[in-house]
Amino acid sequence: VTVLLVSSGVIVLPASAPAVAATMADVVPVPVSTQPSAAVYTLPSGASIFTEPGSADVGTYLAGILRRSTGYALPIAAAGQPTSGISLLLSGADPSVGAQGYQLDVTAAAVVLRAQTATGLFNGVQTLRQLLPAEIESATVRPGPWTVPGGRIVDYPRFPYRGTMLDVARHFHPVATIKQHIDRIALYKINYLHLHLSDDQGWRIVVDTWPRLATFGGSTQVGGGAGGYYTKAQFQDIVAYAAARHITIVPEIDMPGHTNAALASYADLNCNGVAPALYTGTAVGFSSLCTTKEITYTFVNDVLGELAALTPGPYLHVGGDEASATSAAQYATFMNRVQPLVTARNKTVMGWHQIGASAVQHSANRVVQYWGTGTSDSLVTTAVSRGAKVVMSPANKAYLDMKYTSATPIGLSWAGLIEVQTAYEWNPGTHVSGVPATAVLGVEAPMWTETIVTEEHIEFMAFPRLPAIAELGWSPWSTHDWTAFRARLAVQGPRWTIMGIDFYRSPQITWP
Ligand code: TNX
């Protein structure tokens, strides 16, 4: 091995250096059960990926990742052939894996991944990626060897919903950025991407019945830049790209507050009939749809109808936060008319936890998203007592737009500074008193984008905190341990470097 020792004392390995093997202890989120063996599997250049009818898409996805860095052909073949390779099988997994889990068996002879669903296999593939050397993530061919540590992993999630949100309203983010983000969040078994599609500063999705929402309401952003919007075809492209990575898009139209872009686009939506100017600042809580005008409900019905038609996933997020320009009574009147517009389209209502107000009726399977900074909240417990489920996004733990430290150049700090340990050290199952783990659907790490403009900004704020939140959503609480986590997180660093992710090199982590 040629090792160059440069004057700074940093050891630089040339690109041709052999890859460093991973261990079974390196996986984030940590699996439910790991039994290492002494065996090592080395992917041969002639390996195939063996699939069954229901696993061929996952096989193609895996081959796409492995071919780039190995340079191997990795043909997809029918399962059952007796040559070495990686098998993706839809039978024979331990029954404990359920709908999202998997069983991975690695011997010197073969890698066999089993699950009950393609989603389970997809999650297993993410583990397999992390068991291969970091160089497997290289976009160009590397020398390997492509080893996988031997043993058995049986793994499944603690919570069914593990999400992250991107605010594309405060700053517009183009389709290519969203796709890149989807590829990266999939590595940590995130399975929901919530897109905040409208706010005071911009409307980001075409609505055919109200075309000025996008063309005018989408024409700027925080700071006055050009903004932008997704055509329906682009939005469907995002939905399909996410679905191919077993990620469900949750579209949000925030209402009745956070609606200046819509109010600016159509004068009729304003109680006084006068359209305000477009807004490019960062204040919150000043705008509201006119809850007493009938046209408001025509508008909402049209918007939700078109959005539902673009959304195969179960949830339509109706926002509902910071409606400070609306009285509590008007807010309830509004939400009690809006929620049935969602359920009428066979979608489930999701909203920020303000929709838990007792005057707002429960709707079937409703999900409230908790974003407070405290550990008790009557809106949340009221909603839960009526049957709602909760997605936990406590702003002082899970907000990816909070600064890491006071020196972080971008981000906000209203909910506190969130270093990696702070993001990791809380329990979604007990965080809010009166909300038992059984009422928790999962976790979501939101990224608001008042200060987050570029792809690099998104990477820097999401990594390494998003993997911490992903582990809280996936791994059993019995495995929760900061010391162990920081060691596992550390070895993700070289992977991110190879993937080109501009991550925050937190001093809390001893990066290799
Ligand atoms: C609060 S959290 C908001 C957003 C801001 C965010 C900034 C929530 C539901 N509303 O409008 O962008 O703080 O951190």
Coordinates of C-alpha atoms and ligand atoms in Angstrom, one line a residue:
V1 CA 0.0 0.0 0.0
T2 CA 1.4 3.4 -0.9
V3 CA 0.8 5.9 1.9
L4 CA 1.7 9.5 1.4
L5 CA 2.6 11.4 4.5
V6 CA 2.2 15.1 3.7
S7 CA 3.8 17.8 5.8
S8 CA 0.7 18.6 7.8
G9 CA 0.9 15.1 9.2
V10 CA -2.3 14.1 7.4
I11 CA -2.1 10.7 5.8
V12 CA -3.5 10.7 2.2
L13 CA -4.4 7.4 0.7
P14 CA -4.2 7.4 -3.1
A15 CA -7.4 6.6 -4.9
S16 CA -6.0 3.2 -5.8
A17 CA -5.6 2.1 -2.1
P18 CA -7.5 -1.0 -1.1
A19 CA -10.9 -0.2 0.4
V20 CA -11.2 -0.5 4.2
A21 CA -13.6 -3.2 5.3
A22 CA -16.7 -2.2 7.3
T23 CA -17.9 -4.2 10.3
M24 CA -21.3 -5.3 11.4
A25 CA -21.1 -2.7 14.2
D26 CA -21.0 0.2 11.7
V27 CA -24.6 0.4 10.6
V28 CA -26.8 3.5 11.2
P29 CA -29.6 3.2 12.3
V30 CA -28.4 0.3 14.5
P31 CA -30.2 -2.9 13.7
V32 CA -32.4 -4.8 16.1
S33 CA -30.2 -7.8 16.2
T34 CA -26.7 -8.4 14.8
Q35 CA -24.8 -11.7 15.1
P36 CA -21.3 -11.3 13.5
S37 CA -19.4 -14.4 12.4
A38 CA -15.8 -14.8 11.4
A39 CA -16.7 -15.2 7.7
V40 CA -16.1 -12.5 5.1
Y41 CA -17.8 -12.4 1.8
T42 CA -15.9 -10.8 -1.1
L43 CA -18.0 -9.8 -4.1
P44 CA -16.5 -11.5 -7.1
S45 CA -16.3 -9.6 -10.4
G46 CA -18.6 -12.1 -12.0
A47 CA -21.3 -11.9 -9.3
S48 CA -24.9 -11.7 -10.2
I49 CA -27.8 -10.2 -8.3
F50 CA -30.5 -12.8 -8.0
T51 CA -34.1 -11.7 -7.8
E52 CA -37.7 -13.0 -7.8
P53 CA -40.5 -11.3 -9.7
G54 CA -41.3 -9.0 -6.7
S55 CA -37.7 -8.1 -6.0
A56 CA -36.4 -7.2 -9.4
D57 CA -36.8 -3.4 -9.0
V58 CA -34.8 -3.5 -5.7
G59 CA -32.2 -5.6 -7.5
T60 CA -31.9 -3.1 -10.3
Y61 CA -31.5 -0.3 -7.7
L62 CA -28.8 -2.2 -5.9
A63 CA -27.0 -3.0 -9.1
G64 CA -27.1 0.7 -10.1
I65 CA -25.2 1.6 -6.9
L66 CA -22.7 -1.3 -7.0
R67 CA -21.8 -1.0 -10.7
R68 CA -20.6 2.6 -10.4
S69 CA -17.8 1.9 -8.0
T70 CA -17.0 -1.8 -8.6
G71 CA -17.2 -1.6 -12.4
Y72 CA -18.6 -5.1 -12.3
A73 CA -21.4 -6.1 -14.7
L74 CA -23.6 -7.5 -11.9
P75 CA -26.3 -8.9 -14.2
I76 CA -29.8 -9.4 -12.7
A77 CA -30.6 -13.1 -12.8
A78 CA -33.5 -15.3 -11.6
A79 CA -33.1 -16.5 -8.0
G80 CA -32.1 -20.1 -7.5
Q81 CA -29.1 -20.3 -9.7
P82 CA -26.1 -21.8 -7.9
T83 CA -23.4 -19.1 -8.5
S84 CA -22.1 -16.6 -6.0
G85 CA -23.8 -13.3 -5.7
I86 CA -26.4 -11.4 -3.8
S87 CA -29.9 -12.8 -3.5
L88 CA -33.0 -10.7 -2.8
L89 CA -35.8 -13.1 -1.7
L90 CA -39.4 -12.5 -0.7
S91 CA -39.7 -15.6 1.4
G92 CA -38.0 -17.2 4.4
A93 CA -37.3 -14.1 6.5
D94 CA -37.8 -14.3 10.3
P95 CA -41.5 -13.4 10.8
S96 CA -40.4 -10.6 13.2
V97 CA -39.3 -8.4 10.3
G98 CA -42.8 -7.4 9.5
A99 CA -43.7 -5.2 6.5
Q100 CA -40.5 -3.0 6.6
G101 CA -37.8 -5.2 8.0
Y102 CA -35.4 -7.7 6.6
Q103 CA -33.0 -10.5 7.4
L104 CA -29.5 -10.4 6.0
D105 CA -27.3 -13.5 6.0
V106 CA -23.6 -13.1 4.9
T107 CA -21.4 -16.1 4.6
A108 CA -18.1 -16.6 2.7
A109 CA -20.2 -18.0 -0.1
A110 CA -23.1 -15.6 -0.6
V111 CA -25.1 -12.6 0.6
V112 CA -28.8 -13.5 1.1
L113 CA -31.3 -10.8 1.9
R114 CA -34.9 -11.8 2.8
A115 CA -38.0 -9.8 3.5
Q116 CA -41.7 -10.0 3.3
T117 CA -42.0 -7.0 1.0
A118 CA -39.9 -5.1 -1.6
T119 CA -39.7 -2.3 1.0
G120 CA -38.1 -4.6 3.5
L121 CA -35.6 -5.7 0.9
F122 CA -34.9 -2.0 0.1
N123 CA -34.2 -1.3 3.7
G124 CA -31.9 -4.3 3.8
V125 CA -30.0 -3.0 0.8
Q126 CA -29.3 0.2 2.8
T127 CA -27.7 -1.9 5.5
L128 CA -25.7 -3.9 2.9
R129 CA -24.4 -0.6 1.4
Q130 CA -23.1 0.3 4.9
L131 CA -21.5 -3.1 5.3
L132 CA -19.5 -2.6 2.1
P133 CA -16.4 -0.3 2.2
A134 CA -17.2 3.4 2.1
E135 CA -15.7 3.5 -1.4
I136 CA -18.8 1.5 -2.6
E137 CA -20.4 5.0 -2.7
S138 CA -17.9 6.3 -5.2
A139 CA -19.3 7.6 -8.5
T140 CA -16.2 6.2 -10.3
V141 CA -14.6 2.8 -10.4
R142 CA -12.4 1.9 -7.4
P143 CA -10.3 -1.2 -6.8
G144 CA -12.1 -2.8 -3.8
P145 CA -11.8 -5.5 -2.5
W146 CA -15.6 -5.4 -2.0
T147 CA -15.9 -7.2 1.3
V148 CA -19.0 -7.7 3.5
P149 CA -18.5 -8.9 7.1
G150 CA -20.1 -12.2 7.8
G151 CA -23.1 -12.9 10.1
R152 CA -26.8 -12.4 10.4
I153 CA -28.8 -9.2 10.9
V154 CA -32.5 -9.3 11.7
D155 CA -33.9 -5.8 11.6
Y156 CA -37.2 -3.9 11.6
P157 CA -38.3 -0.4 12.6
R158 CA -39.5 0.9 16.0
F159 CA -41.9 3.3 14.2
P160 CA -43.6 3.1 10.8
Y161 CA -43.1 6.8 10.0
R162 CA -39.5 8.2 9.7
G163 CA -39.6 11.5 7.9
T164 CA -37.9 14.6 7.0
M165 CA -39.3 17.9 5.7
L166 CA -38.0 20.3 3.2
D167 CA -39.4 23.8 3.0
V168 CA -39.4 24.6 -0.7
A169 CA -41.4 27.8 -0.1
R170 CA -39.0 30.1 1.7
H171 CA -36.3 29.2 -0.8
F172 CA -37.3 27.2 -3.9
H173 CA -35.2 24.1 -4.4
P174 CA -35.2 22.6 -7.9
V175 CA -36.1 19.0 -8.8
A176 CA -32.5 17.9 -9.1
T177 CA -31.8 19.0 -5.5
I178 CA -34.9 17.1 -4.2
K179 CA -33.8 13.9 -6.0
Q180 CA -30.3 14.1 -4.7
H181 CA -31.7 14.6 -1.2
I182 CA -34.0 11.6 -1.7
D183 CA -31.1 9.4 -2.6
R184 CA -29.2 10.4 0.5
I185 CA -32.0 10.2 3.1
A186 CA -32.9 6.7 1.7
L187 CA -29.5 5.5 3.0
Y188 CA -30.8 6.0 6.6
K189 CA -34.2 4.3 6.0
I190 CA -36.1 7.6 6.0
N191 CA -39.5 6.7 4.3
Y192 CA -41.4 10.0 4.2
L193 CA -40.4 13.2 2.6
H194 CA -42.7 16.1 3.6
L195 CA -42.6 19.0 1.1
H196 CA -43.8 22.3 2.5
L197 CA -45.2 23.6 -0.8
S198 CA -46.6 26.9 0.1
D199 CA -46.0 29.8 2.5
D200 CA -46.1 33.6 2.7
Q201 CA -43.0 33.8 0.5
G202 CA -44.0 31.4 -2.3
W203 CA -46.4 29.0 -3.8
R204 CA -44.5 26.1 -5.4
I205 CA -47.0 23.8 -7.2
V206 CA -49.1 24.4 -10.3
V207 CA -52.8 24.4 -9.6
D208 CA -54.6 24.4 -13.0
T209 CA -57.8 26.0 -11.6
W210 CA -55.9 28.8 -9.9
P211 CA -52.9 29.4 -12.3
R212 CA -51.6 32.6 -10.7
L213 CA -50.7 30.7 -7.5
A214 CA -47.6 29.3 -9.3
T215 CA -46.9 31.9 -12.0
F216 CA -47.3 34.9 -9.6
G217 CA -47.3 33.5 -6.1
G218 CA -44.2 31.4 -7.0
S219 CA -42.3 34.2 -8.6
T220 CA -40.1 35.2 -5.6
Q221 CA -38.7 33.9 -2.3
V222 CA -37.0 35.1 0.9
G223 CA -34.6 37.8 0.0
G224 CA -36.4 38.6 -3.3
G225 CA -34.8 35.9 -5.6
A226 CA -36.6 34.4 -8.5
G227 CA -38.3 31.6 -6.6
G228 CA -39.9 29.0 -8.8
Y229 CA -42.5 26.2 -8.8
Y230 CA -43.0 22.6 -9.9
T231 CA -45.1 21.8 -12.8
K232 CA -47.5 18.9 -12.3
A233 CA -45.2 16.7 -14.4
Q234 CA -42.2 17.7 -12.3
F235 CA -44.1 17.0 -9.0
Q236 CA -45.1 13.6 -10.3
D237 CA -41.5 12.9 -11.3
I238 CA -40.5 13.7 -7.7
V239 CA -43.2 11.4 -6.4
A240 CA -42.1 8.6 -8.7
Y241 CA -38.4 9.1 -7.9
A242 CA -39.2 8.9 -4.2
A243 CA -41.5 5.9 -4.6
A244 CA -38.7 4.0 -6.4
R245 CA -36.7 4.6 -3.2
H246 CA -39.6 3.5 -1.0
I247 CA -40.2 7.0 0.1
T248 CA -43.7 8.5 0.3
I249 CA -44.1 12.2 -0.5
V250 CA -46.3 14.2 2.0
P251 CA -47.4 17.4 0.3
E252 CA -48.3 20.4 2.5
I253 CA -50.4 23.4 1.7
D254 CA -50.1 25.5 4.8
M255 CA -53.4 27.2 5.8
P256 CA -55.2 29.4 6.9
G257 CA -52.0 31.2 7.9
H258 CA -48.8 31.3 6.0
T259 CA -50.8 32.2 2.9
N260 CA -49.5 35.6 1.7
A261 CA -48.4 34.1 -1.7
A262 CA -51.9 32.9 -2.4
L263 CA -53.5 36.1 -1.1
A264 CA -51.2 38.2 -3.3
S265 CA -52.1 36.1 -6.3
Y266 CA -55.9 36.4 -6.0
A267 CA -57.5 39.5 -4.5
D268 CA -60.8 37.6 -4.0
L269 CA -59.2 35.4 -1.3
N270 CA -58.7 38.5 0.9
C271 CA -61.5 39.6 3.3
N272 CA -61.1 43.2 2.1
G273 CA -60.8 42.1 -1.6
V274 CA -57.4 43.7 -1.9
A275 CA -54.3 41.6 -2.8
P276 CA -51.3 42.3 -0.7
A277 CA -47.8 42.6 -2.2
L278 CA -45.6 39.5 -2.5
Y279 CA -43.6 39.0 0.6
T280 CA -39.8 38.3 0.8
G281 CA -39.1 38.7 4.5
T282 CA -39.1 36.1 7.3
A283 CA -41.8 37.2 9.6
V284 CA -44.5 34.7 10.5
G285 CA -48.1 34.8 11.6
F286 CA -49.4 37.9 9.7
S287 CA -51.4 36.3 6.8
S288 CA -54.7 34.4 6.7
L289 CA -57.2 33.1 4.2
C290 CA -60.6 34.7 4.7
T291 CA -62.4 32.1 6.7
T292 CA -65.8 33.8 6.3
K293 CA -65.8 33.9 2.5
E294 CA -67.3 31.0 0.6
I295 CA -64.7 31.4 -2.2
T296 CA -62.0 30.4 0.3
Y297 CA -63.5 26.9 0.5
T298 CA -63.9 26.6 -3.3
F299 CA -60.3 27.5 -3.5
V300 CA -59.2 25.0 -0.8
N301 CA -61.3 22.3 -2.4
D302 CA -59.8 22.9 -5.8
V303 CA -56.3 23.0 -4.5
L304 CA -56.7 19.8 -2.4
G305 CA -58.4 18.0 -5.2
E306 CA -55.6 18.7 -7.7
L307 CA -53.0 17.8 -5.0
A308 CA -54.7 14.6 -4.1
A309 CA -54.8 13.6 -7.7
L310 CA -51.0 14.0 -7.8
T311 CA -50.4 12.2 -4.6
P312 CA -50.5 8.4 -4.3
G313 CA -49.5 8.6 -0.6
P314 CA -52.0 8.5 2.2
Y315 CA -51.4 12.0 3.7
L316 CA -52.4 15.5 2.7
H317 CA -50.8 18.0 5.2
V318 CA -53.0 21.1 5.7
G319 CA -50.5 23.0 7.8
G320 CA -52.4 24.9 10.5
D321 CA -49.5 26.4 12.4
E322 CA -49.1 30.0 13.5
A323 CA -52.5 31.1 12.4
S324 CA -52.1 34.2 14.5
A325 CA -54.1 36.4 12.2
T326 CA -57.2 34.2 12.7
S327 CA -59.3 33.9 15.9
A328 CA -59.5 30.5 17.5
A329 CA -63.2 30.3 16.6
Q330 CA -62.5 31.1 12.9
Y331 CA -59.6 28.7 12.9
A332 CA -61.9 25.9 14.1
T333 CA -64.6 26.8 11.6
F334 CA -62.0 26.7 8.8
M335 CA -60.4 23.4 9.8
N336 CA -63.8 21.8 10.3
R337 CA -64.6 22.6 6.7
V338 CA -61.2 21.7 5.3
Q339 CA -60.6 18.4 6.9
P340 CA -63.7 16.8 5.2
L341 CA -62.3 18.0 1.9
V342 CA -59.3 15.8 2.6
T343 CA -61.1 12.7 3.8
A344 CA -63.6 13.0 0.9
R345 CA -60.6 12.2 -1.4
N346 CA -59.7 9.2 0.7
K347 CA -56.7 11.0 2.1
T348 CA -55.7 11.2 5.7
V349 CA -55.4 14.7 7.4
M350 CA -52.0 15.6 8.7
G351 CA -51.3 19.0 10.3
W352 CA -49.1 20.8 12.7
H353 CA -50.3 20.1 16.3
Q354 CA -52.5 23.3 16.4
I355 CA -55.1 21.3 14.6
G356 CA -55.4 19.3 17.8
A357 CA -57.5 22.2 19.3
S358 CA -60.6 20.8 21.0
A359 CA -62.9 22.9 18.8
V360 CA -61.4 21.2 15.7
Q361 CA -63.2 17.9 15.1
H362 CA -61.3 14.7 14.9
S363 CA -61.1 13.2 11.4
A364 CA -60.4 9.5 10.7
N365 CA -56.8 8.4 11.4
R366 CA -55.7 12.1 11.8
V367 CA -52.0 12.8 12.3
V368 CA -50.8 15.7 14.3
Q369 CA -47.2 16.8 14.0
Y370 CA -45.8 18.1 17.3
W371 CA -43.3 20.9 16.8
G372 CA -43.2 22.5 20.3
T373 CA -40.2 22.9 22.5
G374 CA -41.8 21.6 25.7
T375 CA -42.6 18.1 27.0
S376 CA -46.4 18.6 27.6
D377 CA -49.0 20.0 25.3
S378 CA -52.8 20.0 25.7
L379 CA -53.4 20.3 22.0
V380 CA -51.5 17.1 21.4
T381 CA -53.0 15.2 24.3
T382 CA -56.5 16.3 23.3
A383 CA -55.9 15.0 19.7
V384 CA -54.5 11.8 21.0
S385 CA -57.5 11.2 23.4
R386 CA -59.7 11.4 20.3
G387 CA -57.7 8.9 18.4
A388 CA -55.0 10.9 16.6
K389 CA -51.5 9.7 16.0
V390 CA -48.5 11.9 16.6
V391 CA -45.4 12.5 14.5
M392 CA -42.7 13.9 16.8
S393 CA -40.8 16.9 15.5
P394 CA -39.8 18.8 18.7
A395 CA -38.2 22.0 17.4
N396 CA -35.5 22.0 20.1
K397 CA -34.4 18.4 19.1
A398 CA -35.5 17.6 15.5
Y399 CA -35.4 21.0 13.6
L400 CA -32.6 20.8 11.0
D401 CA -32.7 24.5 10.5
M402 CA -31.5 25.3 14.0
K403 CA -27.8 26.2 14.2
Y404 CA -25.5 23.6 15.7
T405 CA -23.6 26.2 17.7
S406 CA -23.7 29.9 17.9
A407 CA -20.9 29.9 15.3
T408 CA -22.9 28.0 12.6
P409 CA -23.0 30.4 9.7
I410 CA -26.6 29.6 8.6
G411 CA -29.7 28.5 10.4
L412 CA -32.0 30.0 13.1
S413 CA -31.8 29.6 16.9
W414 CA -35.3 30.4 18.2
A415 CA -35.7 26.8 19.5
G416 CA -32.2 26.5 20.7
L417 CA -28.8 25.3 19.4
I418 CA -28.9 21.7 18.3
E419 CA -25.6 19.8 18.3
V420 CA -25.6 16.2 17.3
Q421 CA -25.9 14.9 20.8
T422 CA -29.0 17.1 21.4
A423 CA -30.6 15.8 18.3
Y424 CA -29.9 12.2 19.5
E425 CA -30.7 12.5 23.2
W426 CA -34.5 12.2 23.4
N427 CA -37.1 9.5 23.2
P428 CA -40.0 9.9 20.8
G429 CA -42.0 7.3 22.7
T430 CA -41.9 9.3 26.0
H431 CA -41.1 12.9 24.9
V432 CA -44.5 14.4 25.4
S433 CA -46.2 13.5 28.7
G434 CA -49.6 11.8 28.1
V435 CA -48.5 10.6 24.7
P436 CA -47.7 6.9 24.9
A437 CA -45.4 5.3 22.4
T438 CA -48.5 3.5 21.0
A439 CA -49.8 6.9 19.9
V440 CA -46.6 7.9 18.2
L441 CA -46.6 7.2 14.4
G442 CA -43.0 8.2 14.2
V443 CA -40.5 11.1 13.9
E444 CA -39.8 13.8 11.4
A445 CA -36.9 16.2 11.1
P446 CA -38.1 19.4 9.4
M447 CA -35.8 21.8 7.5
W448 CA -37.2 25.3 7.2
T449 CA -35.3 27.3 4.6
E450 CA -35.4 31.0 5.6
T451 CA -31.5 30.8 5.6
I452 CA -31.0 27.6 3.6
V453 CA -30.5 28.5 0.0
T454 CA -28.2 25.9 -1.7
E455 CA -27.8 22.2 -2.0
E456 CA -24.7 22.5 0.2
H457 CA -26.7 24.3 2.9
I458 CA -29.2 21.4 2.9
E459 CA -26.4 18.8 3.2
F460 CA -24.6 20.8 6.0
M461 CA -27.7 21.1 8.1
A462 CA -29.0 17.6 7.6
F463 CA -25.8 15.7 8.1
P464 CA -25.1 14.4 10.7
R465 CA -28.3 15.3 12.5
L466 CA -30.8 13.5 10.2
P467 CA -29.1 10.1 10.7
A468 CA -29.5 10.7 14.5
I469 CA -33.2 11.4 14.1
A470 CA -33.5 8.4 11.7
E471 CA -32.0 6.1 14.4
L472 CA -34.5 7.4 16.9
G473 CA -37.3 6.4 14.5
W474 CA -35.9 3.1 13.5
S475 CA -33.9 1.5 16.3
P476 CA -35.3 -0.1 19.5
W477 CA -35.0 2.2 22.5
S478 CA -32.9 -0.5 24.2
T479 CA -30.1 0.2 21.8
H480 CA -30.1 3.9 22.5
D481 CA -26.6 4.9 23.6
W482 CA -24.7 8.1 22.7
T483 CA -21.3 6.6 23.1
A484 CA -22.1 3.7 20.7
F485 CA -23.9 6.0 18.4
R486 CA -21.1 8.5 18.0
A487 CA -18.7 5.7 17.1
R488 CA -21.1 4.4 14.4
L489 CA -21.8 7.9 13.2
A490 CA -18.0 8.6 12.9
V491 CA -17.6 5.9 10.2
Q492 CA -20.3 7.5 8.1
G493 CA -18.0 10.5 7.6
P494 CA -15.8 8.9 4.9
R495 CA -18.9 7.7 3.2
W496 CA -20.3 11.2 3.0
T497 CA -17.0 12.5 1.8
I498 CA -17.0 10.0 -1.0
M499 CA -20.7 10.9 -1.8
G500 CA -19.7 14.5 -2.0
I501 CA -21.9 15.5 1.0
D502 CA -20.7 18.7 2.6
F503 CA -21.5 17.6 6.2
Y504 CA -20.9 19.4 9.5
R505 CA -17.8 18.0 11.1
S506 CA -19.2 18.2 14.6
P507 CA -16.4 18.3 17.3
Q508 CA -18.6 15.9 19.3
I509 CA -17.7 13.1 16.9
T510 CA -14.2 11.6 16.4
W511 CA -14.2 11.5 12.6
P512 CA -11.7 9.0 11.2
Ligands
TNX1 C1 -41.8 27.9 12.9 S1 -42.5 25.2 13.0 C2 -42.6 27.7 11.8 C3 -42.1 28.0 10.4 C4 -40.7 28.6 10.5 C5 -39.9 27.9 11.5 C6 -38.5 28.3 11.5 C7 -43.7 25.7 12.3 C8 -44.9 24.8 12.1 N1 -43.7 27.0 11.8 O1 -43.0 28.8 9.8 O2 -40.2 28.5 9.2 O3 -40.4 28.1 12.7 O4 -37.7 27.5 12.3

